[in-house]
Short mmCIF file of C-alpha atoms (C1' of nucleotides) in Angstrom, two decimals:
data_model
loop_
_atom_site.label_atom_id
_atom_site.label_comp_id
_atom_site.label_asym_id
_atom_site.label_seq_id
_atom_site.Cartn_x
_atom_site.Cartn_y
_atom_site.Cartn_z
CA UNK A 35 4.53 -17.80 -18.91
CA UNK A 36 4.70 -16.39 -15.40
CA UNK A 37 2.01 -14.30 -13.76
CA UNK A 38 1.68 -10.68 -14.79
CA UNK A 39 3.32 -8.34 -12.29
CA UNK A 40 1.41 -5.29 -11.10
CA UNK A 41 3.77 -3.02 -13.02
CA UNK A 42 3.16 -5.09 -16.14
CA UNK A 43 -0.57 -4.50 -15.76
CA UNK A 44 -0.03 -0.76 -15.48
CA UNK A 45 2.19 -0.72 -18.57
CA UNK A 46 -0.15 -2.85 -20.69
CA UNK A 47 -3.08 -0.67 -19.70
CA UNK A 48 -1.13 2.44 -20.64
CA UNK A 49 0.17 1.30 -24.01
CA UNK A 50 -3.24 -0.04 -24.95
CA UNK A 51 -4.27 3.61 -25.31
CA UNK A 52 -1.44 4.13 -27.78
CA UNK A 53 2.37 3.83 -28.10
CA UNK A 54 4.32 5.39 -25.25
CA UNK A 55 7.87 5.79 -23.97
CA UNK A 56 8.87 4.76 -20.45
CA UNK A 57 9.11 8.40 -19.51
CA UNK A 58 5.61 9.09 -20.79
CA UNK A 59 4.18 6.11 -18.94
CA UNK A 60 5.71 7.32 -15.70
CA UNK A 61 4.38 10.85 -16.29
CA UNK A 62 0.86 9.58 -16.89
CA UNK A 63 1.01 7.22 -13.91
CA UNK A 64 1.95 10.19 -11.73
CA UNK A 65 -1.20 12.09 -12.63
CA UNK A 66 -3.60 9.16 -12.87
CA UNK A 67 -3.17 5.64 -11.55
CA UNK A 68 -0.97 6.75 -8.69
CA UNK A 69 -4.17 7.38 -6.70
CA UNK A 70 -4.69 3.63 -6.62
CA UNK A 71 -1.49 2.21 -8.08
CA UNK A 72 1.91 3.92 -8.21
CA UNK A 73 5.02 2.87 -10.14
CA UNK A 74 8.61 4.12 -10.23
CA UNK A 75 11.20 4.27 -13.02
CA UNK A 76 13.03 1.46 -11.27
CA UNK A 77 10.03 -0.75 -11.95
CA UNK A 78 8.92 0.59 -15.31
CA UNK A 79 12.11 0.39 -17.38
CA UNK A 80 13.06 -3.18 -16.45
CA UNK A 81 9.45 -4.29 -16.89
CA UNK A 82 9.32 -2.76 -20.38
CA UNK A 83 12.24 -4.97 -21.36
CA UNK A 84 10.66 -8.05 -19.83
CA UNK A 85 7.34 -7.42 -21.56
CA UNK A 86 9.08 -6.98 -24.88
CA UNK A 87 10.97 -10.26 -24.40
CA UNK A 88 7.66 -11.96 -23.74
CA UNK A 89 6.20 -10.37 -26.85
CA UNK A 90 3.42 -8.48 -25.09
CA UNK A 91 4.71 -5.10 -26.24
CA UNK A 92 7.08 -3.98 -28.94
CA UNK A 93 9.58 -1.14 -28.78
CA UNK A 94 10.56 1.00 -31.73
CA UNK A 95 13.38 3.56 -31.68
CA UNK A 96 11.82 6.98 -32.20
CA UNK A 97 14.46 9.63 -31.43
CA UNK A 98 13.38 13.27 -31.22
CA UNK A 99 16.33 15.01 -32.81
CA UNK A 100 19.48 13.73 -31.13
CA UNK A 101 17.49 12.70 -28.07
CA UNK A 102 17.04 8.96 -27.96
CA UNK A 103 13.60 7.58 -27.36
CA UNK A 104 11.89 4.21 -27.56
CA UNK A 105 8.15 3.98 -27.85
CA UNK A 106 6.38 0.75 -26.99
CA UNK A 107 3.21 -0.50 -28.62
CA UNK A 108 0.97 -3.29 -27.43
CA UNK A 109 1.00 -6.47 -29.52
CA UNK A 110 -1.96 -8.77 -30.22
CA UNK A 111 -0.60 -11.12 -27.60
CA UNK A 112 -0.35 -8.23 -25.15
CA UNK A 113 -3.90 -7.11 -25.89
CA UNK A 114 -5.09 -10.62 -25.24
CA UNK A 115 -3.19 -10.84 -21.98
CA UNK A 116 -4.59 -7.48 -20.87
CA UNK A 117 -8.08 -8.64 -21.72
CA UNK A 118 -7.58 -11.85 -19.75
CA UNK A 119 -6.57 -9.89 -16.69
CA UNK A 120 -9.41 -7.37 -17.05
CA UNK A 121 -12.02 -10.12 -17.21
CA UNK A 122 -10.49 -12.60 -14.77
CA UNK A 123 -12.62 -13.04 -11.64
CA UNK A 124 -9.62 -13.58 -9.36
CA UNK A 125 -9.65 -11.57 -6.14
CA UNK A 126 -7.87 -8.29 -6.49
CA UNK A 127 -5.25 -6.75 -4.29
CA UNK A 128 -6.62 -4.08 -2.00
CA UNK A 129 -4.11 -2.56 0.37
CA UNK A 130 -3.96 0.65 2.26
CA UNK A 131 -0.92 2.05 4.03
CA UNK A 132 -2.03 5.04 6.03
CA UNK A 133 0.46 6.20 8.61
CA UNK A 134 -1.91 8.88 9.86
CA UNK A 135 -4.50 6.32 10.82
CA UNK A 136 -1.86 4.12 12.38
CA UNK A 137 -0.79 7.07 14.49
CA UNK A 138 -4.29 7.93 15.56
CA UNK A 139 -5.09 4.37 16.55
CA UNK A 140 -2.01 4.30 18.77
CA UNK A 141 -2.66 7.78 20.12
CA UNK A 142 -3.97 6.50 23.43
CA UNK A 143 -0.64 7.54 24.90
CA UNK A 144 -1.25 11.18 23.96
CA UNK A 145 -3.31 13.79 25.75
CA UNK A 146 -6.75 14.68 24.52
CA UNK A 147 -5.41 17.92 23.07
CA UNK A 148 -2.61 16.18 21.25
CA UNK A 149 -5.03 13.66 19.79
CA UNK A 150 -7.26 16.43 18.49
CA UNK A 151 -4.25 18.19 17.10
CA UNK A 152 -3.20 15.07 15.25
CA UNK A 153 -6.66 14.59 13.74
CA UNK A 154 -6.82 18.19 12.65
CA UNK A 155 -3.40 18.08 11.06
CA UNK A 156 -4.33 14.95 9.15
CA UNK A 157 -7.63 16.45 8.08
CA UNK A 158 -5.85 19.56 6.82
CA UNK A 159 -3.32 17.45 5.01
CA UNK A 160 -5.98 15.65 3.00
CA UNK A 161 -7.97 18.84 2.45
CA UNK A 162 -4.87 20.58 1.11
CA UNK A 163 -4.32 17.65 -1.19
CA UNK A 164 -7.89 17.86 -2.47
CA UNK A 165 -7.37 21.55 -3.16
CA UNK A 166 -4.22 20.85 -5.10
CA UNK A 167 -6.06 18.28 -7.19
CA UNK A 168 -8.93 20.67 -7.78
CA UNK A 169 -6.52 23.23 -9.13
CA UNK A 170 -5.42 20.66 -11.69
CA UNK A 171 -9.01 19.73 -12.50
CA UNK A 172 -9.79 22.21 -15.31
CA UNK A 173 -6.71 21.23 -17.28
CA UNK A 174 -7.45 17.55 -16.76
CA UNK A 175 -11.08 18.00 -17.75
CA UNK A 176 -10.00 19.60 -21.01
CA UNK A 177 -7.73 16.64 -21.73
CA UNK A 178 -10.50 14.30 -20.59
CA UNK A 179 -10.45 10.53 -20.72
CA UNK A 180 -8.97 8.14 -18.25
CA UNK A 181 -6.57 10.48 -16.40
CA UNK A 182 -9.46 12.87 -15.75
CA UNK A 183 -11.61 10.09 -14.30
CA UNK A 184 -8.69 9.03 -12.13
CA UNK A 185 -8.26 12.58 -10.88
CA UNK A 186 -11.94 12.83 -10.01
CA UNK A 187 -11.62 9.60 -8.10
CA UNK A 188 -8.59 10.99 -6.25
CA UNK A 189 -10.57 14.05 -5.24
CA UNK A 190 -13.51 11.99 -4.00
CA UNK A 191 -11.25 9.63 -2.11
CA UNK A 192 -9.22 12.24 -0.26
CA UNK A 193 -12.33 14.28 0.45
CA UNK A 194 -13.84 11.22 2.09
CA UNK A 195 -10.71 10.68 4.18
CA UNK A 196 -10.71 14.34 5.28
CA UNK A 197 -14.37 13.97 6.22
CA UNK A 198 -13.59 10.90 8.28
CA UNK A 199 -11.05 12.88 10.28
CA UNK A 200 -13.49 15.74 10.76
CA UNK A 201 -16.03 13.23 12.05
CA UNK A 202 -13.51 11.64 14.37
CA UNK A 203 -12.42 15.02 15.69
CA UNK A 204 -16.03 16.00 16.38
CA UNK A 205 -16.57 12.71 18.20
CA UNK A 206 -13.47 13.27 20.26
CA UNK A 207 -14.58 16.76 21.25
CA UNK A 208 -17.97 15.34 22.22
CA UNK A 209 -16.36 12.64 24.33
CA UNK A 210 -14.47 15.20 26.38
CA UNK A 211 -17.23 17.42 27.71
CA UNK A 212 -19.62 15.22 29.79
CA UNK A 213 -17.64 13.97 32.77
CA UNK A 214 -14.08 14.79 33.71
CA UNK A 215 -11.98 11.76 32.97
CA UNK A 216 -8.39 11.87 34.09
CA UNK A 217 -7.37 15.40 34.81
CA UNK A 218 -3.90 16.68 35.32
CA UNK A 219 -1.99 13.42 35.46
CA UNK A 220 -0.04 11.57 32.79
CA UNK B 1405 19.95 5.74 15.76
CA UNK B 1406 18.30 5.08 12.40
CA UNK B 1407 14.74 6.00 11.48
CA UNK B 1408 11.92 3.89 12.86
CA UNK B 1409 10.63 1.40 10.32
CA UNK B 1410 6.90 1.09 9.76
CA UNK B 1411 6.90 -2.34 11.38
CA UNK B 1412 8.71 -0.87 14.38
CA UNK B 1413 5.92 1.69 14.74
CA UNK B 1414 3.30 -1.03 14.69
CA UNK B 1415 5.16 -3.07 17.29
CA UNK B 1416 5.80 -0.13 19.61
CA UNK B 1417 2.15 0.88 19.38
CA UNK B 1418 1.08 -2.66 20.19
CA UNK B 1419 3.35 -3.29 23.16
CA UNK B 1420 2.52 0.12 24.61
CA UNK B 1421 -0.90 -1.40 25.44
CA UNK B 1422 0.86 -4.15 27.39
CA UNK B 1423 3.44 -6.95 26.96
CA UNK B 1424 2.91 -9.17 23.95
CA UNK B 1425 4.52 -12.05 22.07
CA UNK B 1426 5.29 -11.83 18.36
CA UNK B 1427 2.45 -14.21 17.67
CA UNK B 1428 0.01 -12.07 19.63
CA UNK B 1429 1.13 -8.92 17.84
CA UNK B 1430 0.54 -10.56 14.49
CA UNK B 1431 -2.90 -11.80 15.61
CA UNK B 1432 -3.94 -8.33 16.74
CA UNK B 1433 -2.55 -6.69 13.60
CA UNK B 1434 -4.67 -9.07 11.53
CA UNK B 1435 -7.89 -7.92 13.15
CA UNK B 1436 -7.02 -4.25 13.59
CA UNK B 1437 -4.26 -2.23 11.94
CA UNK B 1438 -4.31 -4.39 8.80
CA UNK B 1439 -7.09 -2.12 7.51
CA UNK B 1440 -4.53 0.65 7.21
CA UNK B 1441 -1.22 -1.07 7.91
CA UNK B 1442 -0.47 -4.78 7.57
CA UNK B 1443 2.57 -6.70 8.80
CA UNK B 1444 3.80 -10.28 8.33
CA UNK B 1445 5.74 -12.66 10.59
CA UNK B 1446 8.72 -12.15 8.33
CA UNK B 1447 8.73 -8.51 9.36
CA UNK B 1448 7.63 -8.81 12.97
CA UNK B 1449 10.08 -11.34 14.38
CA UNK B 1450 13.27 -9.76 13.01
CA UNK B 1451 12.02 -6.31 14.02
CA UNK B 1452 11.37 -7.50 17.59
CA UNK B 1453 15.04 -8.47 17.83
CA UNK B 1454 16.20 -5.18 16.37
CA UNK B 1455 14.02 -3.16 18.73
CA UNK B 1456 15.32 -5.11 21.69
CA UNK B 1457 18.91 -4.47 20.61
CA UNK B 1458 18.12 -0.77 20.43
CA UNK B 1459 16.58 -0.95 23.88
CA UNK B 1460 13.11 0.19 22.82
CA UNK B 1461 11.46 -3.02 23.98
CA UNK B 1462 12.50 -5.81 26.28
CA UNK B 1463 11.78 -9.50 25.91
CA UNK B 1464 11.22 -11.88 28.79
CA UNK B 1465 10.92 -15.65 28.42
CA UNK B 1466 7.42 -16.64 29.48
CA UNK B 1467 6.82 -20.26 28.45
CA UNK B 1468 3.31 -21.70 28.72
CA UNK B 1469 4.03 -25.22 29.89
CA UNK B 1470 6.63 -26.70 27.55
CA UNK B 1471 5.66 -24.23 24.85
CA UNK B 1472 8.24 -21.52 24.52
CA UNK B 1473 7.15 -17.93 24.44
CA UNK B 1474 8.79 -14.52 24.69
CA UNK B 1475 6.77 -11.51 25.67
CA UNK B 1476 8.06 -8.05 24.89
CA UNK B 1477 7.41 -4.95 26.97
CA UNK B 1478 8.00 -1.37 25.99
CA UNK B 1479 10.87 0.41 27.76
CA UNK B 1480 11.00 4.07 28.82
CA UNK B 1481 13.18 4.73 25.81
CA UNK B 1482 10.65 2.97 23.59
CA UNK B 1483 7.78 4.94 25.06
CA UNK B 1484 9.66 8.14 24.35
CA UNK B 1485 10.41 7.09 20.78
CA UNK B 1486 6.75 6.18 20.23
CA UNK B 1487 5.70 9.54 21.60
CA UNK B 1488 8.13 11.34 19.33
CA UNK B 1489 6.67 9.60 16.30
CA UNK B 1490 3.08 10.21 17.39
CA UNK B 1491 3.67 13.93 17.80
CA UNK B 1492 6.06 14.54 14.89
CA UNK B 1493 4.57 16.75 12.20
CA UNK B 1494 6.38 14.97 9.36
CA UNK B 1495 4.20 14.05 6.40
CA UNK B 1496 2.78 10.57 6.67
CA UNK B 1497 2.77 7.80 4.16
CA UNK B 1498 -0.54 7.39 2.39
CA UNK B 1499 -0.65 4.71 -0.26
CA UNK B 1500 -3.42 2.76 -1.85
CA UNK B 1501 -3.00 -0.31 -4.04
CA UNK B 1502 -6.35 -1.14 -5.50
CA UNK B 1503 -6.23 -3.59 -8.37
CA UNK B 1504 -9.97 -3.32 -8.92
CA UNK B 1505 -9.74 0.37 -9.63
CA UNK B 1506 -6.73 -0.15 -11.85
CA UNK B 1507 -8.77 -2.65 -13.82
CA UNK B 1508 -11.72 -0.38 -14.14
CA UNK B 1509 -9.65 2.54 -15.31
CA UNK B 1510 -8.13 0.39 -18.04
CA UNK B 1511 -11.47 -1.15 -18.93
CA UNK B 1512 -11.88 0.95 -22.06
CA UNK B 1513 -10.96 -2.16 -24.02
CA UNK B 1514 -13.99 -4.01 -22.66
CA UNK B 1515 -17.59 -3.89 -23.80
CA UNK B 1516 -20.15 -1.86 -21.90
CA UNK B 1517 -21.59 -5.05 -20.42
CA UNK B 1518 -18.21 -6.32 -19.31
CA UNK B 1519 -17.43 -3.00 -17.67
CA UNK B 1520 -20.68 -3.10 -15.72
CA UNK B 1521 -19.98 -6.68 -14.78
CA UNK B 1522 -16.57 -5.71 -13.45
CA UNK B 1523 -18.00 -2.86 -11.36
CA UNK B 1524 -20.70 -5.09 -9.96
CA UNK B 1525 -18.26 -7.81 -9.03
CA UNK B 1526 -16.02 -5.32 -7.27
CA UNK B 1527 -18.97 -3.78 -5.48
CA UNK B 1528 -20.09 -7.21 -4.31
CA UNK B 1529 -16.59 -8.03 -3.20
CA UNK B 1530 -16.41 -5.03 -0.89
CA UNK B 1531 -19.97 -5.53 0.29
CA UNK B 1532 -19.21 -9.13 1.19
CA UNK B 1533 -16.18 -7.93 3.07
CA UNK B 1534 -18.27 -5.41 5.00
CA UNK B 1535 -20.68 -8.20 5.91
CA UNK B 1536 -17.85 -10.37 7.16
CA UNK B 1537 -16.61 -7.52 9.31
CA UNK B 1538 -20.09 -6.85 10.62
CA UNK B 1539 -20.36 -10.45 11.74
CA UNK B 1540 -17.22 -9.91 13.80
CA UNK B 1541 -18.53 -6.62 15.18
CA UNK B 1542 -20.43 -7.83 18.29
CA UNK B 1543 -17.42 -9.77 19.56
CA UNK B 1544 -15.12 -6.85 18.85
CA UNK B 1545 -17.48 -4.40 20.55
CA UNK B 1546 -17.48 -6.54 23.68
CA UNK B 1547 -13.67 -6.51 23.70
CA UNK B 1548 -13.73 -2.81 22.88
CA UNK B 1549 -10.75 -0.50 22.68
CA UNK B 1550 -8.47 0.05 19.76
CA UNK B 1551 -9.19 -3.10 17.71
CA UNK B 1552 -12.90 -2.28 17.84
CA UNK B 1553 -12.30 1.25 16.57
CA UNK B 1554 -10.12 -0.14 13.80
CA UNK B 1555 -12.84 -2.60 12.82
CA UNK B 1556 -15.42 0.20 12.67
CA UNK B 1557 -13.08 2.14 10.45
CA UNK B 1558 -12.65 -0.91 8.21
CA UNK B 1559 -16.42 -1.21 7.86
CA UNK B 1560 -16.83 2.47 7.00
CA UNK B 1561 -13.98 2.38 4.52
CA UNK B 1562 -15.11 -0.66 2.57
CA UNK B 1563 -18.69 0.52 2.64
CA UNK B 1564 -17.55 3.74 1.04
CA UNK B 1565 -15.62 1.84 -1.64
CA UNK B 1566 -18.66 -0.34 -2.37
CA UNK B 1567 -20.76 2.82 -2.66
CA UNK B 1568 -18.27 4.31 -5.09
CA UNK B 1569 -18.67 1.28 -7.32
CA UNK B 1570 -22.43 1.44 -7.09
CA UNK B 1571 -22.27 5.10 -8.10
CA UNK B 1572 -19.94 4.34 -10.97
CA UNK B 1573 -22.16 1.51 -12.16
CA UNK B 1574 -25.21 3.78 -12.06
CA UNK B 1575 -23.34 6.40 -14.03
CA UNK B 1576 -22.29 3.83 -16.59
CA UNK B 1577 -25.87 2.63 -17.00
CA UNK B 1578 -26.97 6.26 -17.30
CA UNK B 1579 -24.35 6.93 -19.95
CA UNK B 1580 -25.86 4.19 -22.08
CA UNK B 1581 -29.47 5.34 -21.92
CA UNK B 1582 -29.30 9.18 -21.99
CA UNK B 1583 -32.82 9.55 -20.55
CA UNK B 1584 -31.80 8.40 -17.07
CA UNK B 1585 -28.80 10.69 -16.78
CA UNK B 1586 -28.36 13.05 -13.81
CA UNK B 1587 -30.89 12.48 -11.13
CA UNK B 1588 -28.68 11.52 -8.20
CA UNK B 1589 -26.82 14.15 -6.24
CA UNK B 1590 -23.47 14.49 -4.46
"C1'" DA C 1362 -5.72 -40.00 16.47
"C1'" DT C 1363 -5.81 -35.83 14.21
"C1'" DC C 1364 -6.74 -31.18 13.44
"C1'" DT C 1365 -6.32 -26.54 14.92
"C1'" DT C 1366 -4.13 -23.12 17.40
"C1'" DC C 1367 -0.09 -21.33 19.71
"C1'" DA C 1368 4.58 -20.12 18.98
"C1'" DT C 1369 9.08 -18.85 16.76
"C1'" DG C 1370 11.80 -18.39 13.25
"C1'" DT C 1371 14.34 -18.18 8.52
"C1'" DA C 1372 15.49 -18.54 3.53
"C1'" DA C 1373 14.23 -17.42 -0.85
"C1'" DT C 1374 12.09 -14.43 -3.49
"C1'" DA C 1375 9.61 -10.49 -5.06
"C1'" DA C 1376 8.55 -5.78 -5.03
"C1'" DG C 1377 9.55 -1.16 -4.64
"C1'" DT C 1378 12.31 3.16 -3.64
"C1'" DT C 1379 16.10 6.19 -3.97
"C1'" DA C 1380 19.87 8.08 -5.63
"C1'" DC C 1381 22.67 8.53 -9.11
"C1'" DA C 1382 24.69 8.82 -13.94
"C1'" DT C 1383 24.29 10.37 -18.58
"C1'" DG C 1384 23.09 13.52 -22.05
"C1'" DA C 1385 19.94 16.16 -25.41
"C1'" DT C 1386 16.51 19.84 -25.94
"C1'" DT C 1387 13.80 23.75 -24.77
"C1'" DA C 1388 12.30 27.79 -22.30
"C1'" DA C 1389 13.63 31.68 -19.24
"C1'" DT D 587 23.68 30.72 -19.63
"C1'" DT D 588 21.08 28.47 -16.58
"C1'" DA D 589 17.28 25.83 -15.27
"C1'" DA D 590 13.74 22.78 -16.39
"C1'" DT D 591 12.13 19.07 -18.96
"C1'" DC D 592 12.71 14.97 -21.81
"C1'" DA D 593 14.71 10.55 -21.79
"C1'" DT D 594 16.85 6.10 -20.28
"C1'" DG D 595 18.79 3.37 -17.29
"C1'" DT D 596 20.97 0.88 -13.09
"C1'" DA D 597 22.96 -0.23 -8.45
"C1'" DA D 598 22.16 -0.33 -3.82
"C1'" DC D 599 19.00 -0.66 -0.72
"C1'" DT D 600 14.77 -1.40 1.84
"C1'" DT D 601 10.57 -3.61 2.35
"C1'" DA D 602 7.44 -7.26 2.25
"C1'" DT D 603 5.60 -11.86 1.03
"C1'" DT D 604 5.67 -16.73 0.85
"C1'" DA D 605 6.76 -20.96 2.00
"C1'" DC D 606 8.78 -23.79 4.89
"C1'" DA D 607 10.56 -26.00 9.31
"C1'" DT D 608 9.94 -27.11 14.05
"C1'" DG D 609 7.32 -28.46 17.91
"C1'" DA D 610 4.00 -28.12 22.06
"C1'" DA D 611 -0.77 -27.85 23.63
"C1'" DG D 612 -5.66 -28.08 23.28
"C1'" DA D 613 -9.91 -29.48 21.09
"C1'" DT D 614 -12.82 -33.01 18.59
#
DNA sequence: ATCTTCATGTAATAAGTTACATGATTAA
DNA sequence: TTAATCATGTAACTTATTACATGAAGAT
């Protein structure tokens, strides 16, 4: 038995809450785990097959009218595997890919104004995202449960990032005023 | 001319600060950008060749004794390309892969105690990481510049994550004994 | 002597995205 | 009738990791 892939973990976690189709899993991922773990159809559908072969989930045909549909349920073996992962003390992946930050940290080549502009744009970007999430909040709250908690986390996270940029922008403005460093030339 | 790959952006940003070998770039990435953008040798070396072919950087043999070495400098064309990226308003990649959070959000299958245990372990993990970074802080401060700023960001970021877990753990404890609920603020 | 660091690279593999193809159902 | 949503899948591609190979130089 090979190691559980990240996508497998997402799927097992999702079907543990009840039987789901690949489409449903993707839909839920897009409004919940994607804040800390995304997955695409190209990963989900093949992984569903693999997990079924390994006996961790089981698919049952469940067409809605003439529209084909397969819903997958977690098996005892799958529940056990999920539990093993949840309780294993192994170090967990933690990776951030933030192009905005990469830009800012290489922004030494830009003028002071351009740097500020960049920070402000990034701040606005994350603020706009927070707003979008907040608009979805009432609906999510009504539905409750895990996707709601994930949404709240998403809001907190992006709010923090926006705050960081506001802080950095303020610092940058403060750094400009005292003495004139490098005027006119570039 | 195809789009700049993420690794290309990292490399251009690095060599803009001065000529560097692939090994040096990787070393600096590991103590700086890796907090928001990592890169491996398997990406760096091939990308150096590609960037040289496209004329964005230029390599010069610079052996240290009998030890071969190629240092790459940014070209005018490369500087222009870097500048274009830095000032382009295109939306930036922002992706988080946090296995700890994924675990916690699927932890409904665990007991209350196990959930708390998980949160505490994750909190400790990030706290330990912050401590490690803080140990490196004095050296980094002395060197200053961009890697120091990146380190400070890393500290702030992981401190925030650790705080999140502490908050979540407190909430979970509060949810068990209703008396203690709602005294903290946000 | 031997271990670590400096230095460059690649092959195999794994992971992930994107675009596309198909077709039924439902809401406008 | 047209668009959106539900639903499943794959092929081509890009991206990234891992493990390995090679070898010189410096430190213990």
